[in-house]
Amino acid sequence: MWVEWAKDEASLLNDSDSESVEKLYERGISEYLSIPLWRSQIWDAYTQFEQSILQTIDQSDIQAKEKQVQRIQSIFHRQLSIPFANMKSTLLASKAWEVEQGNSLDAESDNVDGISSRVASSYRKAEEMYDARAHLEEHITRQGISESERYQHFMGYLDFEKSFGDPARVQSLYERAITDFPVSSDLWLDYTRYLDKTLKAGNVVKDVYSRATRNCPWVGELWVRYLLCLEHGLASEKEISAAFEKSVQCTFSTLEEYLDLFLTRVDGLRRRISSARGDDVLNYSLIRESFQQATDYLSPHLKNTDGLLRLHAYWACLELKLNNNLTAARGVWGSLLKTCGSMLEAWQGYIGMEIALGHINEARAIYKRWYSKRFSGTGSEDICHAWLRFEREFGTLDDLDHAVQKVMPRLEELRLFRLVQESKSLTEVTDQREQPLKETAREKRKSGSIAIDEQSPAKRQKSTQNQKKLHEKENTRGLKLAEANDGKLVKDTYSSKTRLYTDQCTAFVSNLNIRAIDEDLKLFFSDVGGVTAIRILHDKFTGKSRGLAYVDFKDEEHLAPALAKNKQMLLGKKLCITRSNPKRGKRESGALTTSEHDTNQSGIEGSSASKESVEISKGSSVAPQVPHSRKHFESIQLKGKNTFAVPRNFKPLGWTTSKPGTKKEEDEKPKSNDEFRKMFMKS
């Protein structure tokens, strides 16, 4: 591209005006070490030039002539010591020239006979070097291969040259590689690393970094190392600042590259201010401006990250130690907490600075501010333990007691919350394990119901009577247990089951989140106290919560404030809390109906009581104190086929369709064999 540009410029100029084209060539050769830009066959041109000078020397001036002959011989000897592709032709040209000068040599032979031993040794060494590199040169110059293959061949060639330890040859090969791959960031990074390792500093390295950042401006690492190279080379602040301003205008792929660039700039300013050499004394305001520029750019993108914390911690440290300004350092931490107030490490860093300075009261004030925040997960627990540890190490006994009074309620709350979460996790695992068993049981019930029609009416009737006897026996046991506990019984209107209420100081809770468990209600009423039992109502078929619960209290003193928590939120739902009184609405028969219960309540309390009555009538489990209510039925093992699912419109032989309470009610009883015989005889 540089050659084509120079040719275009030359075609537009006169022969006398070539200065601009020469400057263009100078710019080109500063960018790339390219042979076509210099001149092809430069050695041949050089020797021809010196030979032309020899011909112009007067033959009588023997001393000048000998001196020029020695110069030409030196050029040939230098050329023969370099591994070129046309080394043999150079050797033949050198011998032919020696013959012209009167030396007796075999100009037709390509061996080194007749030339000096020193030149012959250099030639053999160069020939060996060329033979070792011939296949590598062939690989990088081969036509028809892909760019990736050519790049890999260059890297292999570079590794080969590095093994010989000749920096000049390695650098020359790097320059050839970047001529073919000028925008390969990996190649520029590898090239600059090699120069940093071998040359350390100097104009050569600085020039390469300048070219690298122009060819690959999107690589933040190149800019960072360019700034360090300028600092190593003792560049002026104006030159370093100009390079930094160019770098921040580039587009990098990650925000971490911008952070590294800003920190590198601050590092350089800190070192220059600390050294304070000569007249190049810098003001601390440059550091503050760099930090402010970094935070303005990075804060919206690195919120609550370690990178932003690292930047502010470094800033506060320099404000304190280099600028000796405690107020500015506290301001830096304060601005960080406004952006990253949920980072525990930010609070710990601020407190650590105050403790290091011996400002215990200021550190305690920060702990109190920190404690007032609400953090998710284990954050609150970490704060509590950190405050207690701080008071044990730096505070008085009163300070420790005050911290304990503050943090212990929250620690207990967090412990209960963790137990609830563990219980939920255990329940989910248990449900997942029991799901296959439930599906198997469902399939068995489904297959068992198909066989119902195969049973005889007499067998179904006998099974139904056995079940009735079993339920009566269980209800009798429940009544006896209730009498022994002086409990209050309320009969279920729909299912004819008896529920036990052991205490009149009971609150009925409705609109409860179906995910709520006993521990949630216990925690909700923890400020009231006096909770003796909690019973959440569940659907008897699905087992899921119905959003209703009973909460028993010791006495009226605890029940009253519990009722006052009506309409408060729990797990995202507003609770409705009323007094539970199952004695209200009883008829003389002992059954509780919905309508009678509703008439004894008013407003919200009436509606809640109505819900309570309806849930009682639906048979929800509300009396866990009765040991026979559920576990006993689960322990019963039924044998044989299912005899409960009798068709709705099917009546066994001997039953009539008369309604109860009529004069034919006696016909509802099953007929004996004699009665059937008499009926048939009459007909």
XYZ file of C-alpha atoms in Angstrom, residues 67-672:
606
model
C 42.086 1.580 -0.359
C 39.091 1.420 -2.707
C 39.894 -2.207 -3.605
C 39.869 -3.111 0.087
C 36.487 -1.379 0.492
C 34.990 -3.441 -2.342
C 36.475 -6.634 -0.920
C 34.932 -5.794 2.450
C 31.513 -5.401 0.832
C 31.813 -8.787 -0.854
C 32.987 -10.402 2.382
C 30.069 -8.905 4.342
C 27.630 -10.094 1.701
C 29.103 -13.601 1.730
C 28.664 -13.836 5.527
C 24.886 -13.286 5.275
C 22.592 -16.246 4.431
C 20.989 -15.167 1.134
C 19.210 -17.287 -1.432
C 21.761 -16.378 -4.191
C 24.885 -16.941 -2.111
C 26.644 -19.019 -4.791
C 26.178 -16.350 -7.439
C 27.622 -13.810 -5.018
C 30.626 -16.101 -4.448
C 31.221 -16.422 -8.193
C 30.945 -12.651 -8.656
C 33.452 -12.100 -5.865
C 35.965 -14.555 -7.359
C 35.558 -13.013 -10.803
C 36.309 -9.599 -9.407
C 39.409 -10.969 -7.626
C 40.654 -12.384 -10.950
C 40.236 -8.940 -12.516
C 42.457 -7.568 -9.784
C 45.215 -10.026 -10.716
C 44.594 -12.759 -8.173
C 44.803 -16.317 -9.445
C 41.494 -17.997 -8.644
C 39.250 -20.504 -10.352
C 36.429 -18.175 -11.235
C 34.299 -21.013 -12.632
C 34.277 -23.069 -9.407
C 31.704 -22.472 -6.665
C 33.992 -23.708 -3.868
C 35.940 -21.476 -1.492
C 39.387 -22.505 -2.660
C 41.708 -19.562 -3.087
C 39.868 -17.077 -0.856
C 40.990 -16.177 2.650
C 40.254 -18.643 5.429
C 38.314 -16.018 7.397
C 36.000 -15.283 4.497
C 35.659 -18.976 3.716
C 34.646 -19.702 7.328
C 32.030 -16.936 7.291
C 30.702 -18.185 3.972
C 30.352 -21.781 5.194
C 28.587 -20.588 8.345
C 26.178 -18.442 6.325
C 25.553 -21.357 3.977
C 24.669 -23.604 6.925
C 22.307 -20.944 8.273
C 20.614 -20.695 4.913
C 20.246 -24.468 4.575
C 18.650 -24.632 8.049
C 16.119 -21.949 7.097
C 15.424 -22.827 3.487
C 12.355 -24.961 4.227
C 10.990 -22.322 6.628
C 11.390 -19.625 4.005
C 9.653 -21.877 1.529
C 6.677 -22.291 3.893
C 6.078 -18.572 4.463
C 6.488 -17.691 0.762
C 4.495 -20.590 -0.677
C 1.569 -19.617 -2.873
C -1.935 -21.049 -2.531
C -2.004 -21.555 1.273
C -4.501 -19.972 3.651
C -3.764 -16.966 5.839
C -4.012 -19.022 9.028
C -1.480 -21.551 7.692
C 0.924 -18.784 6.682
C 0.549 -17.215 10.123
C 1.367 -20.514 11.831
C 4.440 -20.920 9.617
C 5.630 -17.448 10.633
C 5.213 -18.280 14.324
C 7.167 -21.505 13.874
C 9.906 -19.610 12.041
C 10.044 -17.055 14.875
C 10.407 -19.770 17.492
C 13.287 -21.183 15.450
C 15.073 -17.798 15.286
C 14.520 -17.151 19.003
C 16.306 -20.393 19.805
C 19.513 -18.932 18.268
C 19.301 -15.772 20.406
C 19.956 -13.183 17.690
C 17.589 -10.231 18.444
C 18.355 -8.511 15.142
C 17.258 -11.516 13.081
C 14.178 -12.062 15.301
C 13.119 -8.444 14.976
C 13.646 -8.547 11.216
C 11.418 -11.616 10.969
C 8.753 -9.979 13.160
C 8.783 -7.016 10.803
C 8.287 -9.334 7.840
C 5.371 -10.979 9.667
C 3.535 -7.749 10.514
C 3.936 -6.678 6.898
C 1.768 -9.645 5.954
C -0.505 -9.415 9.052
C -0.633 -5.716 10.023
C -3.882 -5.958 12.056
C -3.155 -9.167 13.944
C -3.363 -8.169 17.612
C -1.796 -11.444 18.749
C 1.224 -10.826 16.542
C 1.706 -7.263 17.819
C 1.346 -8.427 21.422
C 3.914 -11.160 20.875
C 6.272 -8.743 19.122
C 6.096 -6.102 21.860
C 6.531 -8.696 24.607
C 9.716 -9.895 22.943
C 11.080 -6.352 22.668
C 10.205 -5.590 26.300
C 12.080 -8.704 27.336
C 15.184 -8.159 25.209
C 15.537 -4.385 24.708
C 13.644 -3.176 27.826
C 13.336 0.422 26.610
C 14.452 2.810 23.935
C 13.190 4.556 20.854
C 12.968 1.285 18.933
C 10.485 -0.210 21.397
C 8.513 3.035 21.675
C 8.265 3.220 17.880
C 6.947 -0.359 17.699
C 4.322 0.359 20.393
C 3.230 3.496 18.557
C 2.752 1.482 15.375
C 0.995 -1.331 17.248
C -1.614 1.016 18.780
C -2.224 2.623 15.378
C -2.783 -0.756 13.708
C -4.785 -2.340 16.582
C -6.298 0.516 18.613
C -9.004 -1.738 20.098
C -6.540 -3.757 22.240
C -6.372 -2.287 25.744
C -3.273 -4.272 26.725
C -1.252 -2.606 23.973
C -2.184 0.844 25.284
C -1.365 -0.132 28.875
C 2.073 -1.399 27.913
C 2.605 1.633 25.677
C 2.110 3.909 28.703
C 4.579 1.818 30.707
C 7.066 1.961 27.822
C 6.839 5.752 27.750
C 7.399 5.874 31.493
C 10.447 3.579 31.178
C 11.805 5.839 28.466
C 11.414 8.899 30.724
C 8.948 10.523 28.352
C 7.490 13.884 29.289
C 4.106 14.256 30.951
C 2.822 15.921 27.797
C 3.699 12.873 25.664
C 2.254 10.398 28.180
C -0.917 12.447 28.618
C -1.396 12.630 24.839
C -1.068 8.847 24.519
C -3.527 8.332 27.381
C -6.114 10.668 25.847
C -5.894 8.751 22.582
C -6.378 5.466 24.412
C -9.575 6.469 26.253
C -11.136 7.454 22.940
C -10.744 3.920 21.599
C -13.361 1.191 21.835
C -12.303 -1.840 23.855
C -14.093 -5.147 24.063
C -14.393 -5.281 27.881
C -14.811 -2.772 30.691
C -11.936 -4.390 32.572
C -9.593 -3.075 29.871
C -10.744 0.496 30.598
C -10.285 -0.094 34.333
C -6.748 -1.418 33.806
C -5.937 1.579 31.606
C -7.131 4.104 34.204
C -5.264 2.346 36.997
C -2.086 2.289 34.901
C -2.399 6.023 34.344
C -2.864 6.647 38.069
C 0.070 4.371 38.896
C 2.340 6.413 36.647
C 1.167 9.710 38.135
C 1.674 8.373 41.659
C 5.250 7.309 40.892
C 6.094 10.612 39.226
C 4.647 12.664 42.093
C 6.426 10.528 44.674
C 9.799 10.776 42.909
C 9.452 14.553 42.259
C 12.487 14.612 39.981
C 13.773 17.883 38.521
C 11.367 20.413 37.147
C 8.831 17.780 36.139
C 6.846 18.036 39.399
C 3.181 17.134 39.039
C 0.164 18.242 41.023
C -2.020 15.753 42.899
C -5.054 17.179 41.131
C -4.070 15.117 38.060
C -4.616 11.924 40.069
C -7.964 13.123 41.359
C -9.074 14.093 37.843
C -8.070 10.669 36.533
C -9.995 8.888 39.297
C -13.045 11.062 38.729
C -12.919 10.420 34.996
C -12.711 6.692 35.662
C -15.641 6.619 38.101
C -17.846 8.755 35.857
C -17.283 6.353 32.998
C -17.260 3.008 34.829
C -19.762 3.416 37.701
C -22.904 2.942 35.556
C -21.464 -0.259 34.101
C -19.544 -1.804 37.033
C -22.094 -1.302 39.805
C -21.610 -3.694 42.750
C -18.458 -5.224 41.270
C -14.987 -5.850 42.653
C -13.491 -3.640 39.949
C -15.318 -0.524 41.126
C -14.478 -1.375 44.753
C -10.809 -1.705 43.826
C -10.842 1.683 42.087
C -12.407 3.522 45.050
C -10.249 1.764 47.633
C -7.117 2.845 45.716
C -8.465 6.385 45.429
C -9.217 6.654 49.143
C -5.758 5.282 49.975
C -4.015 7.928 47.840
C -6.197 10.716 49.233
C -5.163 9.681 52.704
C -1.473 8.874 52.250
C -0.344 10.947 49.271
C -2.654 13.950 49.677
C -3.060 13.682 53.491
C -6.787 14.493 53.277
C -8.982 12.334 55.556
C -12.159 14.203 54.620
C -11.598 13.479 50.922
C -10.922 9.813 51.676
C -14.201 9.505 53.603
C -15.958 11.234 50.736
C -14.627 8.609 48.325
C -16.010 5.778 50.474
C -19.302 7.621 50.861
C -19.714 7.993 47.106
C -18.969 4.289 46.671
C -21.653 3.309 49.203
C -24.203 5.380 47.304
C -23.499 3.309 44.203
C -22.657 -0.049 45.795
C -24.551 0.056 49.091
C -25.429 -3.622 48.849
C -21.787 -4.752 48.706
C -20.593 -6.082 52.051
C -16.976 -5.595 50.984
C -17.538 -1.848 50.462
C -18.694 -1.426 54.063
C -15.854 -3.592 55.324
C -13.299 -1.510 53.410
C -14.628 1.765 54.849
C -14.653 0.362 58.379
C -11.176 -1.108 57.899
C -9.789 2.331 57.033
C -11.273 3.905 60.160
C -9.995 1.088 62.379
C -6.504 1.366 60.865
C -6.518 5.067 61.757
C -7.711 4.323 65.312
C -11.110 5.989 64.846
C -13.176 3.451 66.803
C -16.247 5.640 67.324
C -16.416 6.452 63.616
C -16.129 2.759 62.793
C -18.960 1.974 65.246
C -21.154 4.595 63.600
C -20.553 2.962 60.220
C -21.474 -0.420 61.710
C -24.789 1.028 62.897
C -25.480 2.454 59.441
C -24.565 -0.893 57.958
C -26.851 -2.755 60.349
C -29.795 -0.564 59.367
C -29.550 -1.945 55.829
C -31.431 -5.089 54.869
C -29.365 -7.563 52.872
C -30.550 -10.716 51.173
C -29.148 -14.169 51.806
C -26.501 -14.423 54.494
C -25.611 -10.727 54.252
C -27.512 -9.699 57.382
C -25.986 -12.552 59.356
C -22.488 -11.515 58.263
C -23.168 -7.954 59.418
C -24.326 -9.116 62.843
C -21.294 -11.318 63.405
C -18.920 -8.617 62.139
C -20.390 -6.038 64.544
C -20.148 -8.411 67.497
C -16.546 -9.261 66.626
C -15.733 -5.552 66.360
C -17.175 -4.792 69.797
C -15.359 -7.743 71.368
C -12.034 -6.498 69.990
C -12.397 -2.733 70.343
C -15.487 -1.880 72.416
C -16.358 -1.735 76.113
C -18.623 -4.196 77.873
C -21.567 -1.797 77.510
C -20.882 -1.481 73.810
C -20.865 -5.258 73.487
C -24.141 -5.570 75.440
C -25.763 -2.952 73.230
C -24.629 -4.757 70.076
C -25.905 -8.083 71.411
C -29.342 -6.580 72.156
C -29.446 -5.225 68.636
C -28.303 -8.205 66.622
C -29.674 -11.204 68.517
C -33.346 -10.707 67.467
C -32.281 -10.520 63.843
C -30.061 -13.585 64.174
C -32.988 -15.508 65.662
C -35.228 -14.318 62.869
C -32.676 -15.429 60.295
C -32.325 -18.800 62.017
C -36.085 -19.386 61.867
C -36.173 -18.295 58.250
C -33.394 -20.740 57.419
C -35.275 -23.541 59.166
C -38.381 -22.722 57.148
C -36.405 -22.823 53.907
C -34.815 -26.137 54.872
C -38.240 -27.515 55.717
C -39.589 -26.424 52.342
C -36.649 -28.015 50.573
C -37.148 -31.240 52.507
C -40.854 -31.211 51.660
C -40.127 -30.748 47.969
C -37.653 -33.628 48.011
C -40.153 -35.822 49.837
C -42.918 -34.949 47.382
C -40.668 -35.804 44.474
C -39.866 -39.168 46.023
C -43.505 -39.943 46.833
C -44.863 -38.898 43.449
C -44.117 -42.250 41.753
C -45.747 -44.062 44.675
C -48.859 -41.880 44.418
C -49.116 -42.500 40.697
C -48.813 -46.240 41.274
C -51.531 -46.127 43.921
C -53.745 -44.088 41.603
C -53.353 -46.685 38.884
C -54.237 -49.448 41.344
C -57.379 -47.602 42.474
C -58.328 -47.046 38.869
C -57.945 -50.719 38.037
C -59.786 -51.681 41.248
C -62.807 -49.518 40.418
C -63.300 -51.444 37.189
C -63.919 -54.597 39.178
C -66.738 -53.052 41.291
C -69.467 -54.105 38.897
C -68.281 -57.699 39.138
C -69.166 -57.884 42.843
C -72.559 -59.107 43.947
C -74.993 -56.663 45.648
C -74.874 -58.632 48.880
C -71.060 -58.423 49.051
C -71.104 -54.637 48.416
C -73.758 -54.157 51.086
C -71.744 -56.158 53.609
C -68.582 -54.144 52.873
C -70.484 -50.861 53.279
C -71.862 -51.960 56.634
C -68.352 -52.874 57.800
C -67.106 -49.436 56.882
C -69.971 -47.767 58.756
C -69.125 -49.765 61.851
C -65.496 -48.776 61.533
C -66.348 -45.041 61.308
C -68.721 -45.275 64.274
C -65.999 -46.952 66.310
C -63.502 -44.218 65.448
C -65.984 -41.449 66.249
C -66.731 -43.079 69.605
C -63.035 -43.115 70.455
C -62.763 -39.429 69.492
C -65.733 -38.532 71.735
C -64.234 -40.338 74.695
C -60.890 -38.638 74.200
C -62.570 -35.244 73.970
C -64.486 -35.854 77.216
C -61.236 -36.818 78.914
C -59.607 -33.549 77.781
C -62.673 -31.408 78.618
C -62.727 -30.335 74.971
C -65.547 -28.771 73.024
C -67.102 -30.746 70.169
C -68.704 -29.341 67.064
C -70.423 -31.645 64.604
C -69.630 -31.276 60.897
C -72.873 -30.557 59.011
C -71.946 -32.251 55.732
C -69.670 -35.150 56.589
C -71.101 -36.069 60.015
C -67.588 -35.966 61.477
C -66.817 -34.550 64.899
C -64.104 -31.888 65.361
C -62.417 -31.109 68.656
C -61.758 -27.571 69.929
C -59.648 -27.544 73.041
C -59.430 -23.794 73.698
C -61.771 -20.833 73.325
C -58.881 -18.317 72.866
C -58.485 -19.081 69.171
C -57.973 -16.793 66.197
C -59.292 -17.724 62.766
C -56.953 -16.622 59.950
C -58.154 -16.419 56.354
C -56.676 -15.190 53.042
C -53.486 -17.019 53.981
C -50.842 -17.690 51.346
C -51.119 -21.346 50.356
C -47.335 -21.637 50.667
C -47.396 -20.562 54.301
C -46.545 -23.132 56.964
C -46.767 -23.240 60.752
C -43.377 -21.569 61.190
C -44.514 -18.578 59.109
C -47.536 -17.989 61.361
C -45.447 -18.529 64.471
C -42.983 -15.909 63.271
C -45.863 -13.574 62.345
C -47.322 -13.738 65.895
C -43.913 -13.772 67.610
C -44.300 -10.173 68.791
C -47.637 -11.074 70.403
C -46.514 -14.302 72.048
C -48.607 -16.895 73.811
C -49.140 -19.166 70.775
C -49.929 -22.711 71.930
C -51.004 -24.400 68.677
C -51.337 -23.680 64.956
C -53.617 -25.643 62.637
C -53.575 -24.919 58.908
C -56.566 -26.353 57.037
C -55.787 -28.657 54.112
C -57.926 -30.132 51.391
C -58.744 -33.741 52.316
C -58.324 -34.941 48.728
C -55.318 -32.979 47.410
C -53.621 -32.240 50.734
C -52.961 -28.631 49.686
C -53.496 -25.670 51.987
C -56.908 -23.965 51.749
C -55.528 -20.611 52.896
C -57.199 -20.878 56.320
C -55.814 -21.594 59.776
C -56.597 -21.663 63.516
C -54.126 -20.217 66.006
C -54.605 -21.013 69.723
C -53.390 -18.600 72.422
C -52.863 -19.002 76.158
C -55.396 -16.393 77.216
C -57.322 -13.297 76.177
C -54.357 -11.031 76.889
C -52.447 -12.639 74.027
C -55.463 -13.089 71.773
C -56.460 -9.409 71.791
C -53.198 -8.063 70.255
C -53.250 -10.946 67.809
C -56.688 -9.851 66.558
C -55.300 -6.307 66.264
C -52.873 -7.561 63.572
C -55.818 -7.905 61.195
C -55.133 -6.755 57.601
C -51.361 -7.022 58.042
C -49.267 -8.602 55.253
C -47.738 -12.081 55.360
C -45.933 -13.560 52.373
C -47.465 -10.986 50.052
C -51.107 -11.382 51.168
C -53.209 -9.297 53.559
C -54.488 -11.530 56.362
C -58.011 -11.450 57.768
C -57.894 -12.340 61.501
C -61.049 -12.826 63.627
C -62.003 -14.589 66.828
C -62.943 -18.234 66.400
C -65.973 -19.422 68.418
C -67.323 -22.808 67.246
C -70.136 -22.779 69.892
C -71.932 -20.032 68.055
C -74.558 -21.103 65.570
C -75.239 -24.518 67.160
C -78.650 -25.936 66.775
C -80.183 -28.157 69.349
C -79.003 -31.155 67.391
C -75.420 -29.926 67.772
C -74.890 -29.198 64.049
C -73.389 -25.879 62.968
C -74.764 -24.301 59.784
C -73.289 -21.575 57.686
C -76.301 -19.269 57.826
C -76.574 -19.356 61.621
C -72.887 -18.728 62.024
C -72.983 -15.742 59.666
C -75.858 -14.116 61.561
C -73.813 -14.064 64.757
C -70.966 -12.113 63.135
C -70.839 -8.696 61.451
C -68.573 -7.035 58.864
C -65.274 -8.681 58.191
C -65.545 -10.797 61.292
C -68.807 -12.268 60.053
C -67.404 -13.190 56.688
C -64.337 -14.767 58.266
C -66.448 -16.735 60.698
C -68.586 -17.900 57.806
C -65.485 -19.176 56.073
C -64.500 -20.889 59.270
C -67.871 -22.648 59.507
C -67.793 -23.707 55.882
C -64.325 -25.175 56.289
C -65.499 -27.121 59.324
C -68.404 -28.475 57.310
C -66.086 -29.563 54.477
C -64.189 -31.872 56.761
C -60.816 -30.094 56.809
C -58.453 -31.280 59.489
C -58.525 -28.710 62.313
C -57.908 -30.826 65.383
C -54.461 -32.349 65.281
C -54.719 -33.141 69.007
C -57.037 -36.092 68.251
C -54.678 -38.959 67.613
C -57.189 -41.119 65.769
C -58.261 -38.554 63.163
C -55.844 -39.334 60.356
C -52.996 -41.586 61.348
C -55.391 -44.288 62.502
C -57.150 -44.453 59.149
C -53.806 -44.554 57.381
C -52.862 -47.611 59.459
C -55.992 -49.544 58.372
C -55.291 -52.085 55.651
C -58.289 -52.893 53.457
C -58.313 -56.266 51.799
C -60.141 -57.339 48.721
C -61.613 -55.162 46.011
C -62.897 -51.611 46.423
C -66.510 -51.712 47.678
C -67.057 -48.011 48.332
C -67.816 -46.736 44.840
C -71.433 -47.908 44.482
C -73.258 -46.478 41.458
C -75.477 -43.562 42.388
C -78.736 -44.874 40.839
C -78.214 -48.480 41.813
C -80.203 -50.024 44.708
C -79.600 -53.544 45.974
C -82.391 -56.041 45.741
C -84.866 -55.592 48.601
C -84.534 -51.776 48.844
C -87.337 -49.411 47.870
C -87.235 -45.904 46.477
C -89.413 -44.329 49.160
C -88.047 -41.192 50.777
C -87.231 -41.140 54.514
C -89.995 -39.932 56.778
C -92.892 -41.481 54.784
C -95.149 -44.255 55.792
C -93.147 -46.645 53.658
C -89.975 -45.950 55.587
C -90.022 -49.404 57.051
C -89.664 -50.769 53.526
C -86.189 -49.249 53.342
C -84.905 -52.101 55.480
C -83.569 -55.150 53.660
C -86.071 -58.013 53.303
C -85.403 -61.420 54.656
